[in-house]
Amino acid sequence: MSLIDHYLPRYQFAEEHSRYIPASQARVLDVLGRPAVLNDPIARGLIALRETPNRLAGRLGFASGLKHRPSFSVADFTPLGRDGDRELAHGLAGRFWQSDYGLVDVRDAAAFQALDPAGIAKLVMNFTAAPEGGGTRLTTRTRVWCGDDAALRRFRPYWLLIRPASGLIRRRLLKRAHDAALRAVPS
């Protein structure tokens, strides 16, 4: 069973993108942890745009859940595991529709799996590396499960709004993984 199926077998929302990379599966999954791959200026800009109202409110003296927090990043995800050279998975839980993301602190994979989803959304993002030709097909999937009808009603319009940016970020991540894996290939 894949990690994504293990941690989020049911879901209401899903997104998938893939790219061929002429490098080994191990190399492709290994580059996904590199800051140069994860630290995308376009992604940072989109996140900053999303966070601007909340951060501005904090600077003006109003309540802000982001006032003393760094910008949202991959560091907010909980590592769920790696299955050899086949799959890598991360989880996130919260009320993503809130201006401060409403993140739920999840310390590890067991806590993510045991988390009661009532009132929140649980998200799993994975990367699978499958052999293709002389290289690897890298695919990223994102699944979201809303734990109850109230969370589903709140998440649905948020998903429709952020999905284009989310897709752009994931396609750029695949390109950055492609470029990093090729740089790592010995000549």
C-alpha positions as a printed Julia matrix, in Angstrom:
187×3 Matrix{Float64}:
   0.0    0.0     0.0
   1.31   3.45   -0.86
   1.96   6.0     1.88
  -0.7    8.36    0.52
  -3.28   5.55    0.57
  -2.21   4.59    4.08
  -2.46   8.1     5.55
  -5.38   9.45    3.52
  -7.36   6.63    1.87
 -10.49   8.8     1.61
 -10.5   12.32    0.23
 -12.8   14.87   -1.36
 -10.18  16.89   -3.23
  -7.17  15.79   -5.26
  -4.56  17.21   -7.56
  -1.85  15.43   -9.56
   1.11  16.54  -11.68
   4.04  14.61  -13.12
   7.25  15.04  -15.1
   9.81  12.76  -16.68
  13.32  13.14  -15.26
  16.29  11.37  -16.9
  17.83  10.26  -13.59
  17.47   7.36  -11.15
  14.54   7.11   -8.76
  16.83   7.45   -5.74
  18.47  10.61   -7.11
  15.1   12.14   -7.95
  13.62  11.53   -4.49
  16.85  12.64   -2.82
  16.83  16.08   -4.48
  13.34  16.79   -3.13
  14.82  17.57    0.28
  17.29  20.16   -0.98
  16.62  23.79   -0.04
  17.49  24.86   -3.6
  14.57  22.74   -4.86
  12.09  23.66   -2.15
  12.87  27.38   -1.88
  11.08  28.68   -4.98
  10.8   32.48   -5.32
   7.44  32.22   -7.13
   6.01  30.02   -4.37
   7.36  32.41   -1.73
   5.72  35.31   -3.58
   2.34  33.58   -3.79
   2.49  32.68   -0.1
   3.45  36.26    0.79
   0.49  37.53   -1.24
  -1.86  35.17    0.61
  -0.45  36.19    4.0
  -0.35  39.97    3.39
  -3.77  40.85    4.88
  -3.11  38.93    8.11
   0.43  40.25    8.49
  -0.71  43.82    7.75
  -3.43  43.51   10.4
  -0.74  42.49   12.91
   1.42  45.49   12.02
  -1.56  47.77   12.49
  -2.21  46.41   15.98
  -5.07  44.06   15.14
  -5.18  40.34   15.92
  -2.9   38.3    13.68
  -2.11  34.63   13.93
   0.88  35.16   11.65
   2.45  38.15   13.42
   5.17  36.12   15.13
   5.35  33.19   12.72
   7.61  32.72    9.72
   5.95  32.45    6.33
   4.25  29.16    5.51
   6.68  26.66    3.99
   7.42  22.98    3.62
   8.71  23.13    7.21
   5.05  23.28    8.33
   4.43  19.8     6.91
   4.87  16.64    8.97
   7.11  14.02    7.33
   5.03  10.87    6.98
   7.76   8.66    5.57
   9.74   7.43    2.64
   9.22   4.06    0.99
  12.64   3.32   -0.45
  13.09   4.91   -3.85
   9.37   4.75   -4.61
   7.54   7.33   -2.51
   7.92  10.25   -0.14
   4.93  11.68    1.78
   4.16  14.72    3.95
   1.04  15.64    5.91
  -0.6   18.87    7.02
  -3.71  19.51    9.07
  -5.63  22.67    9.79
  -8.3   25.11    8.83
  -6.51  26.2     5.67
  -9.33  28.6     4.74
  -8.43  30.8     7.71
  -6.06  33.69    7.04
  -3.5   32.15    9.44
  -4.04  28.62    8.01
  -5.4   27.35   11.34
  -2.61  24.78   11.43
  -2.83  21.9    13.86
   0.49  20.9    15.41
   1.18  17.3    14.38
   4.45  15.98   15.77
   4.86  12.81   13.71
   3.24  10.32   11.33
   1.46   8.41   14.11
  -0.07  11.63   15.44
  -1.18  12.57   11.92
  -2.89   9.22   11.44
  -4.58   9.38   14.87
  -5.74  12.99   14.47
  -9.5   13.47   14.76
 -10.41  15.33   11.57
 -13.61  16.95   12.91
 -13.6   20.66   12.06
 -10.37  20.54   10.08
  -8.91  19.37    6.8
  -6.14  16.8     6.55
  -3.83  16.98    3.56
  -1.27  14.52    2.26
   1.19  15.48   -0.46
   3.33  12.72   -1.86
   5.94  12.2    -4.53
   6.23   8.91   -6.34
   9.2    7.91   -8.46
   8.5    5.22  -11.04
  10.95   3.87  -13.6
  10.26   5.11  -17.12
  12.57   4.56  -20.06
  16.07   5.38  -18.88
  14.86   7.64  -16.09
  12.05   8.35  -13.67
   8.47   9.57  -13.81
   8.12  11.87  -10.79
   4.51  12.42   -9.79
   3.17  14.58   -7.02
  -0.31  14.03   -5.64
  -2.16  16.13   -3.13
  -5.26  14.82   -1.37
  -7.48  16.61    1.12
 -10.05  15.12    3.48
 -12.43  17.43    5.32
 -13.51  15.81    8.57
 -17.09  17.05    8.64
 -19.67  18.98    6.62
 -18.74  22.33    8.18
 -15.07  21.92    7.23
 -16.09  20.76    3.75
 -18.27  23.85    3.24
 -15.43  26.13    4.28
 -12.7   24.32    2.37
 -14.48  23.99   -0.98
 -14.39  27.71   -1.97
 -10.82  27.96   -0.63
  -9.78  25.02   -2.84
 -11.36  26.61   -5.89
  -9.46  29.83   -5.18
  -6.03  28.39   -4.42
  -5.95  25.39   -6.75
  -4.45  27.26   -9.75
  -1.63  28.64   -7.56
  -1.18  25.25   -5.89
  -0.85  23.6    -9.3
   1.67  26.2   -10.44
   3.75  25.65   -7.3
   3.75  21.88   -7.79
   4.65  22.08  -11.49
   7.52  24.44  -10.6
   8.62  22.03   -7.87
   8.74  19.2   -10.42
  10.83  21.38  -12.77
  13.18  22.34   -9.96
  13.55  18.64   -9.01
  14.24  17.87  -12.69
  16.93  20.54  -12.91
  18.54  19.56   -9.59
  18.59  15.86  -10.49
  20.28  16.64  -13.82
  22.9   18.81  -12.09
  23.62  15.88   -9.76
  24.09  13.39  -12.61
  27.83  12.71  -13.11
  29.14  13.71  -16.56
